[in-house]
């Protein structure tokens, strides 16, 4: 099979028939064999009935229904477990992404050798309250990840199958799939300008909290990427520096009190005393956080999963 399309959906009953018909039309016209996996993320409207009906009419359309709403990342993750196509695409269900982009995005993976191709909604049809914070979000993600993409969170992306089988998307990390993939060693990341439309039916499922969560996730992900497997290198360094600063201050105020100071000021009335105290306590705390982090990561069964690219003359036992 050439292509698997994973489509997360939450209360999108009106869009689905149009979307799947359009996908089918484009794929058939371009001789692309495909499956479309619709993940119903706990919709409370009739989305799942619509999916069932569509899947009866067309065997290429498959569906999975969550018992409750887990979020877009969970839907993508479950979809990625199912895919069998050589190329995997993701697409929003609300008809904001155009299926007309499919052939080119498949070609860029199959023939041009990209691991990931991310859509870029260069001309967007979204309100200003969304487009301005999005610019900031993309800028920050570019700086932190070193990946030169203009539009990280575009729902329309294509991947080599191996990429989606190697990564895990959880929480709200769908915004950072290119970053996660880069850390897994897939560095050939391309971009394609894609058409974007106004939402035709239904309403957006993400409010302004997306930006707060998005930025918090950016910190988590860059921390995990750098220090997830060696937390002591982060906390230990800060802890040591803090403790050392505190220690120097206590030595200084100790010497000063014993030998130099003639005014008889109480230690507890001096600024240096509090700096020494706070710095040493924080330093020890940081060190402990580092040890705890190491113990947690040591108990993680996945700590030694290394992704292998190819093998030569290796005998599998
Ligand atoms: N979505 C989902 N689960 C959720 C929220 C959204 O599966 O909890 C789906 C939604 O149905 C759509 C896609 O994720 O197919 C993108 O959501 P939306 O269009 O609301 O986001 P926006 O375009 O406003 O960024
Ligand atoms: Mg949308």
Coordinates of C-alpha atoms and ligand atoms in Angstrom, one line a residue:
X1 CA 0.0 0.0 0.0
X2 CA 1.3 3.4 -0.9
X3 CA -0.3 5.6 1.6
X4 CA -2.0 5.6 5.0
X5 CA -3.8 8.8 6.1
X6 CA -4.5 9.3 9.8
X7 CA -7.3 11.7 10.5
X8 CA -8.1 12.6 14.1
X9 CA -11.6 13.9 14.6
X10 CA -13.7 15.3 17.4
X11 CA -17.2 16.3 16.5
X12 CA -16.8 16.7 12.8
X13 CA -19.8 14.8 11.5
X14 CA -20.6 17.3 8.7
X15 CA -17.1 17.3 7.2
X16 CA -16.5 13.6 7.0
X17 CA -18.4 12.5 3.9
X18 CA -17.0 15.4 1.9
X19 CA -13.5 14.8 3.1
X20 CA -13.4 11.1 2.5
X21 CA -14.9 11.5 -1.0
X22 CA -12.4 14.1 -1.9
X23 CA -9.5 12.0 -0.6
X24 CA -10.7 9.0 -2.6
X25 CA -11.1 11.1 -5.7
X26 CA -7.5 12.4 -5.5
X27 CA -6.0 9.1 -4.7
X28 CA -7.8 7.2 -7.4
X29 CA -7.0 9.8 -10.0
X30 CA -3.3 9.6 -9.1
X31 CA -3.1 5.8 -8.8
X32 CA -2.2 5.9 -5.2
X33 CA -3.4 2.9 -3.2
X34 CA -4.4 4.1 0.2
X35 CA -6.2 3.6 3.5
X36 CA -7.8 6.4 5.5
X37 CA -7.8 5.8 9.3
X38 CA -10.4 8.0 11.0
X39 CA -9.8 8.2 14.7
X40 CA -12.9 9.4 16.5
X41 CA -11.6 11.0 19.6
X42 CA -14.7 10.6 21.8
X43 CA -17.1 12.7 19.7
X44 CA -20.4 13.5 21.2
X45 CA -22.1 14.1 17.9
X46 CA -22.8 11.5 15.2
X47 CA -19.3 11.4 13.9
X48 CA -18.8 7.7 14.7
X49 CA -22.0 6.7 12.9
X50 CA -20.9 8.6 9.9
X51 CA -17.5 6.8 10.0
X52 CA -19.2 3.4 10.3
X53 CA -21.4 4.2 7.3
X54 CA -18.5 5.5 5.2
X55 CA -16.3 2.5 6.1
X56 CA -19.1 0.2 4.8
X57 CA -19.3 2.0 1.5
X58 CA -15.5 2.1 1.0
X59 CA -13.1 -0.6 2.4
X60 CA -10.2 1.8 2.3
X61 CA -11.9 3.8 5.0
X62 CA -11.1 2.5 8.5
X63 CA -12.2 3.7 11.9
X64 CA -11.3 3.6 15.5
X65 CA -13.4 5.1 18.2
X66 CA -12.2 6.2 21.6
X67 CA -14.4 5.8 24.6
X68 CA -13.8 9.4 25.6
X69 CA -11.9 12.4 24.4
X70 CA -8.2 11.9 24.8
X71 CA -6.9 14.7 22.6
X72 CA -5.4 15.0 19.1
X73 CA -2.0 13.5 20.1
X74 CA -3.5 10.3 21.5
X75 CA -5.6 9.9 18.3
X76 CA -2.5 10.3 16.1
X77 CA -0.5 7.9 18.3
X78 CA -3.1 5.2 18.0
X79 CA -3.5 5.8 14.3
X80 CA 0.3 5.5 13.8
X81 CA 0.2 2.1 15.4
X82 CA -2.2 0.9 12.8
X83 CA -0.7 2.3 9.6
X84 CA 0.7 -0.1 6.9
X85 CA 1.3 2.3 4.0
X86 CA 4.8 3.2 2.8
X87 CA 4.0 6.8 3.3
X88 CA 2.0 8.1 6.2
X89 CA 0.1 11.4 6.2
X90 CA -1.9 13.2 8.8
X91 CA -4.7 15.5 8.0
X92 CA -7.3 17.4 10.0
X93 CA -10.9 16.4 9.6
X94 CA -12.4 19.8 9.3
X95 CA -11.6 20.4 5.6
X96 CA -9.1 23.1 6.4
X97 CA -6.4 20.9 4.9
X98 CA -6.8 20.1 1.2
X99 CA -6.6 16.6 -0.1
X100 CA -5.2 18.0 -3.3
X101 CA -1.8 18.2 -1.6
X102 CA -1.6 14.4 -1.3
X103 CA 0.2 13.5 -4.5
X104 CA 2.9 16.0 -4.1
X105 CA 3.5 15.3 -0.4
X106 CA 3.7 11.5 -1.2
X107 CA 6.1 12.2 -4.0
X108 CA 8.4 14.2 -1.8
X109 CA 8.7 11.3 0.6
X110 CA 8.9 8.5 -2.0
X111 CA 11.1 10.1 -4.6
X112 CA 12.8 13.1 -3.1
X113 CA 13.9 11.2 0.0
X114 CA 12.5 13.3 2.8
X115 CA 11.8 11.7 6.2
X116 CA 9.1 14.3 6.9
X117 CA 7.4 16.9 4.9
X118 CA 5.5 19.5 6.9
X119 CA 2.7 21.6 5.4
X120 CA 3.1 25.4 5.6
X121 CA -0.1 27.4 5.7
X122 CA 1.5 30.4 4.2
X123 CA -1.8 32.1 3.6
X124 CA -4.0 31.3 6.5
X125 CA -7.7 31.7 7.0
X126 CA -7.8 31.9 10.8
X127 CA -8.5 34.8 13.1
X128 CA -5.7 37.2 14.2
X129 CA -5.9 36.0 17.8
X130 CA -4.6 32.8 16.5
X131 CA -2.1 33.8 13.7
X132 CA -0.1 36.3 15.8
X133 CA 0.7 33.9 18.8
X134 CA 1.3 31.2 16.2
X135 CA 4.1 33.3 14.7
X136 CA 5.7 33.6 18.1
X137 CA 5.3 29.9 18.8
X138 CA 6.9 29.0 15.5
X139 CA 9.8 31.4 16.1
X140 CA 10.5 29.9 19.6
X141 CA 10.3 26.4 18.4
X142 CA 12.7 27.1 15.5
X143 CA 15.2 28.6 18.0
X144 CA 14.9 25.8 20.5
X145 CA 14.9 22.9 18.0
X146 CA 17.1 24.2 15.3
X147 CA 14.6 23.0 12.7
X148 CA 13.9 25.6 10.0
X149 CA 10.1 25.1 9.6
X150 CA 7.7 28.0 9.3
X151 CA 4.6 26.2 10.5
X152 CA 5.3 23.4 13.0
X153 CA 1.7 22.8 14.0
X154 CA 0.3 22.3 10.5
X155 CA -2.1 19.3 10.7
X156 CA -1.1 18.3 7.1
X157 CA 2.2 16.3 7.1
X158 CA 3.7 13.3 5.5
X159 CA 6.2 10.8 6.8
X160 CA 8.1 7.7 5.9
X161 CA 6.4 4.9 7.7
X162 CA 9.5 4.2 9.8
X163 CA 9.3 7.7 11.3
X164 CA 5.9 7.3 12.8
X165 CA 6.7 3.8 14.0
X166 CA 9.7 5.1 15.9
X167 CA 8.2 8.0 17.8
X168 CA 5.6 8.4 20.5
X169 CA 3.1 11.3 20.5
X170 CA 1.5 11.9 23.9
X171 CA 0.0 14.7 25.9
X172 CA -0.3 17.6 23.5
X173 CA 3.0 16.9 21.8
X174 CA 1.5 16.7 18.3
X175 CA 2.7 20.3 17.9
X176 CA 6.2 19.1 18.1
X177 CA 6.3 15.9 16.0
X178 CA 9.1 17.2 13.8
X179 CA 11.2 17.9 16.9
X180 CA 10.5 14.5 18.4
X181 CA 11.4 12.9 15.0
X182 CA 14.6 14.9 14.8
X183 CA 15.8 13.6 18.1
X184 CA 15.0 10.1 16.9
X185 CA 17.5 10.7 14.1
X186 CA 15.2 11.6 11.2
X187 CA 16.8 14.8 10.0
X188 CA 15.7 15.2 6.5
X189 CA 12.7 17.5 7.1
X190 CA 11.1 19.4 4.3
X191 CA 8.4 21.9 3.9
X192 CA 5.7 22.4 1.3
X193 CA 3.4 25.4 1.0
X194 CA -0.2 24.1 1.3
X195 CA -3.6 25.6 0.6
X196 CA -5.6 26.4 3.7
X197 CA -9.3 27.0 3.9
X198 CA -11.6 28.5 6.4
X199 CA -13.3 26.0 8.6
X200 CA -16.5 25.0 6.7
X201 CA -18.5 23.2 9.4
X202 CA -18.3 23.0 13.2
X203 CA -16.0 25.0 15.5
X204 CA -12.3 24.9 16.5
X205 CA -11.5 22.5 19.3
X206 CA -8.6 24.4 20.8
X207 CA -9.0 27.7 22.6
X208 CA -6.4 30.2 23.7
X209 CA -5.0 27.8 26.3
X210 CA -3.3 26.1 23.3
X211 CA -0.6 28.8 23.5
X212 CA 0.1 28.4 27.2
X213 CA 0.2 24.6 26.9
X214 CA 2.2 24.9 23.7
X215 CA 4.9 26.9 25.4
X216 CA 5.1 24.7 28.5
X217 CA 5.4 21.7 26.2
X218 CA 8.2 23.4 24.4
X219 CA 10.2 23.6 27.6
X220 CA 9.4 20.0 28.5
X221 CA 10.4 18.7 25.2
X222 CA 13.6 20.6 24.9
X223 CA 14.6 19.5 28.4
X224 CA 13.7 15.9 27.7
X225 CA 15.5 15.9 24.5
X226 CA 18.7 17.2 26.0
X227 CA 18.7 15.8 29.5
X228 CA 15.9 13.2 29.6
X229 CA 18.4 10.3 29.8
X230 CA 20.9 12.1 32.0
X231 CA 19.1 14.4 34.4
X232 CA 22.0 14.5 36.8
X233 CA 24.0 16.5 34.2
X234 CA 21.5 19.3 34.4
X235 CA 20.5 19.3 38.0
X236 CA 23.9 18.3 39.3
X237 CA 25.6 21.2 37.6
X238 CA 23.2 23.8 38.8
X239 CA 23.2 22.2 42.3
X240 CA 27.0 22.2 42.5
X241 CA 27.2 25.9 41.4
X242 CA 24.5 26.9 43.9
X243 CA 26.1 25.0 46.7
X244 CA 29.5 26.4 45.9
X245 CA 28.2 30.0 45.9
X246 CA 26.5 29.3 49.3
X247 CA 29.7 27.8 50.6
X248 CA 31.8 30.8 49.6
X249 CA 29.4 33.1 51.3
X250 CA 29.4 31.2 54.5
X251 CA 33.2 31.0 54.6
X252 CA 33.3 34.8 53.9
X253 CA 30.8 35.7 56.6
X254 CA 32.4 33.3 59.0
X255 CA 35.9 34.8 58.6
X256 CA 34.4 38.3 58.7
X257 CA 32.5 37.6 61.9
X258 CA 35.4 35.9 63.7
X259 CA 38.3 38.1 62.8
X260 CA 37.4 41.3 60.9
X261 CA 34.1 42.7 62.0
X262 CA 34.3 44.9 65.1
X263 CA 30.7 46.3 65.0
X264 CA 29.2 43.2 66.5
X265 CA 26.4 42.9 63.8
X266 CA 24.5 39.6 64.3
X267 CA 25.0 37.0 61.5
X268 CA 21.3 36.9 61.0
X269 CA 21.2 40.6 60.3
X270 CA 23.5 40.3 57.3
X271 CA 22.5 39.8 53.7
X272 CA 25.4 37.3 53.1
X273 CA 23.9 35.0 55.7
X274 CA 20.7 34.6 53.8
X275 CA 22.4 34.3 50.5
X276 CA 24.6 31.5 51.9
X277 CA 21.6 29.7 53.4
X278 CA 19.3 29.9 50.4
X279 CA 22.0 29.0 47.9
X280 CA 23.2 25.9 49.9
X281 CA 19.6 24.7 50.5
X282 CA 18.7 25.1 46.8
X283 CA 22.0 23.5 45.7
X284 CA 21.2 20.4 47.8
X285 CA 17.7 20.3 46.5
X286 CA 18.9 20.4 42.9
X287 CA 21.3 17.6 43.6
X288 CA 18.6 15.5 45.0
X289 CA 16.3 16.2 42.0
X290 CA 19.2 15.0 39.8
X291 CA 19.5 11.8 41.8
X292 CA 15.8 11.1 41.8
X293 CA 15.7 11.8 38.0
X294 CA 18.5 9.3 37.5
X295 CA 16.7 6.7 39.5
X296 CA 13.5 7.2 37.6
X297 CA 15.2 7.0 34.2
X298 CA 17.1 3.9 35.3
X299 CA 13.9 2.2 36.1
X300 CA 12.4 3.1 32.7
X301 CA 12.4 -0.1 30.6
X302 CA 12.7 2.0 27.4
X303 CA 15.9 3.7 28.4
X304 CA 17.9 1.5 26.1
X305 CA 15.9 1.6 22.9
X306 CA 18.2 2.7 20.2
X307 CA 16.9 3.1 16.8
X308 CA 18.8 1.1 14.2
X309 CA 19.0 2.4 10.7
X310 CA 20.5 -0.5 8.8
X311 CA 22.6 -3.7 9.4
X312 CA 25.4 -5.5 7.5
X313 CA 26.5 -9.1 8.1
X314 CA 24.7 -9.2 11.5
X315 CA 23.4 -12.6 12.3
X316 CA 20.0 -12.4 14.1
X317 CA 19.9 -15.1 16.8
Ligands
LIG1 N1 -9.2 17.1 17.3 C1 -9.2 15.8 18.0 N2 -9.3 15.8 19.3 C2 -9.4 16.9 20.1 C3 -9.3 18.2 19.4 C4 -9.2 18.2 18.1 O1 -9.1 14.8 17.3 O2 -9.4 16.8 21.3 C5 -9.1 17.1 15.9 C6 -10.2 18.0 15.2 O3 -11.4 17.3 15.0 C7 -9.5 18.3 13.9 C8 -8.1 18.4 14.3 O4 -7.9 17.7 15.5 O5 -9.7 17.3 12.9 C9 -7.6 19.9 14.4 O6 -8.5 20.6 15.3 P1 -9.1 22.0 15.0 O7 -9.5 22.1 13.6 O8 -10.1 22.3 16.0 O9 -7.8 22.9 15.3 P2 -7.4 24.3 14.6 O10 -7.6 24.1 13.1 O11 -8.3 25.3 15.1 O12 -6.0 24.5 15.0
LIG2 MG1 -8.9 23.3 12.0

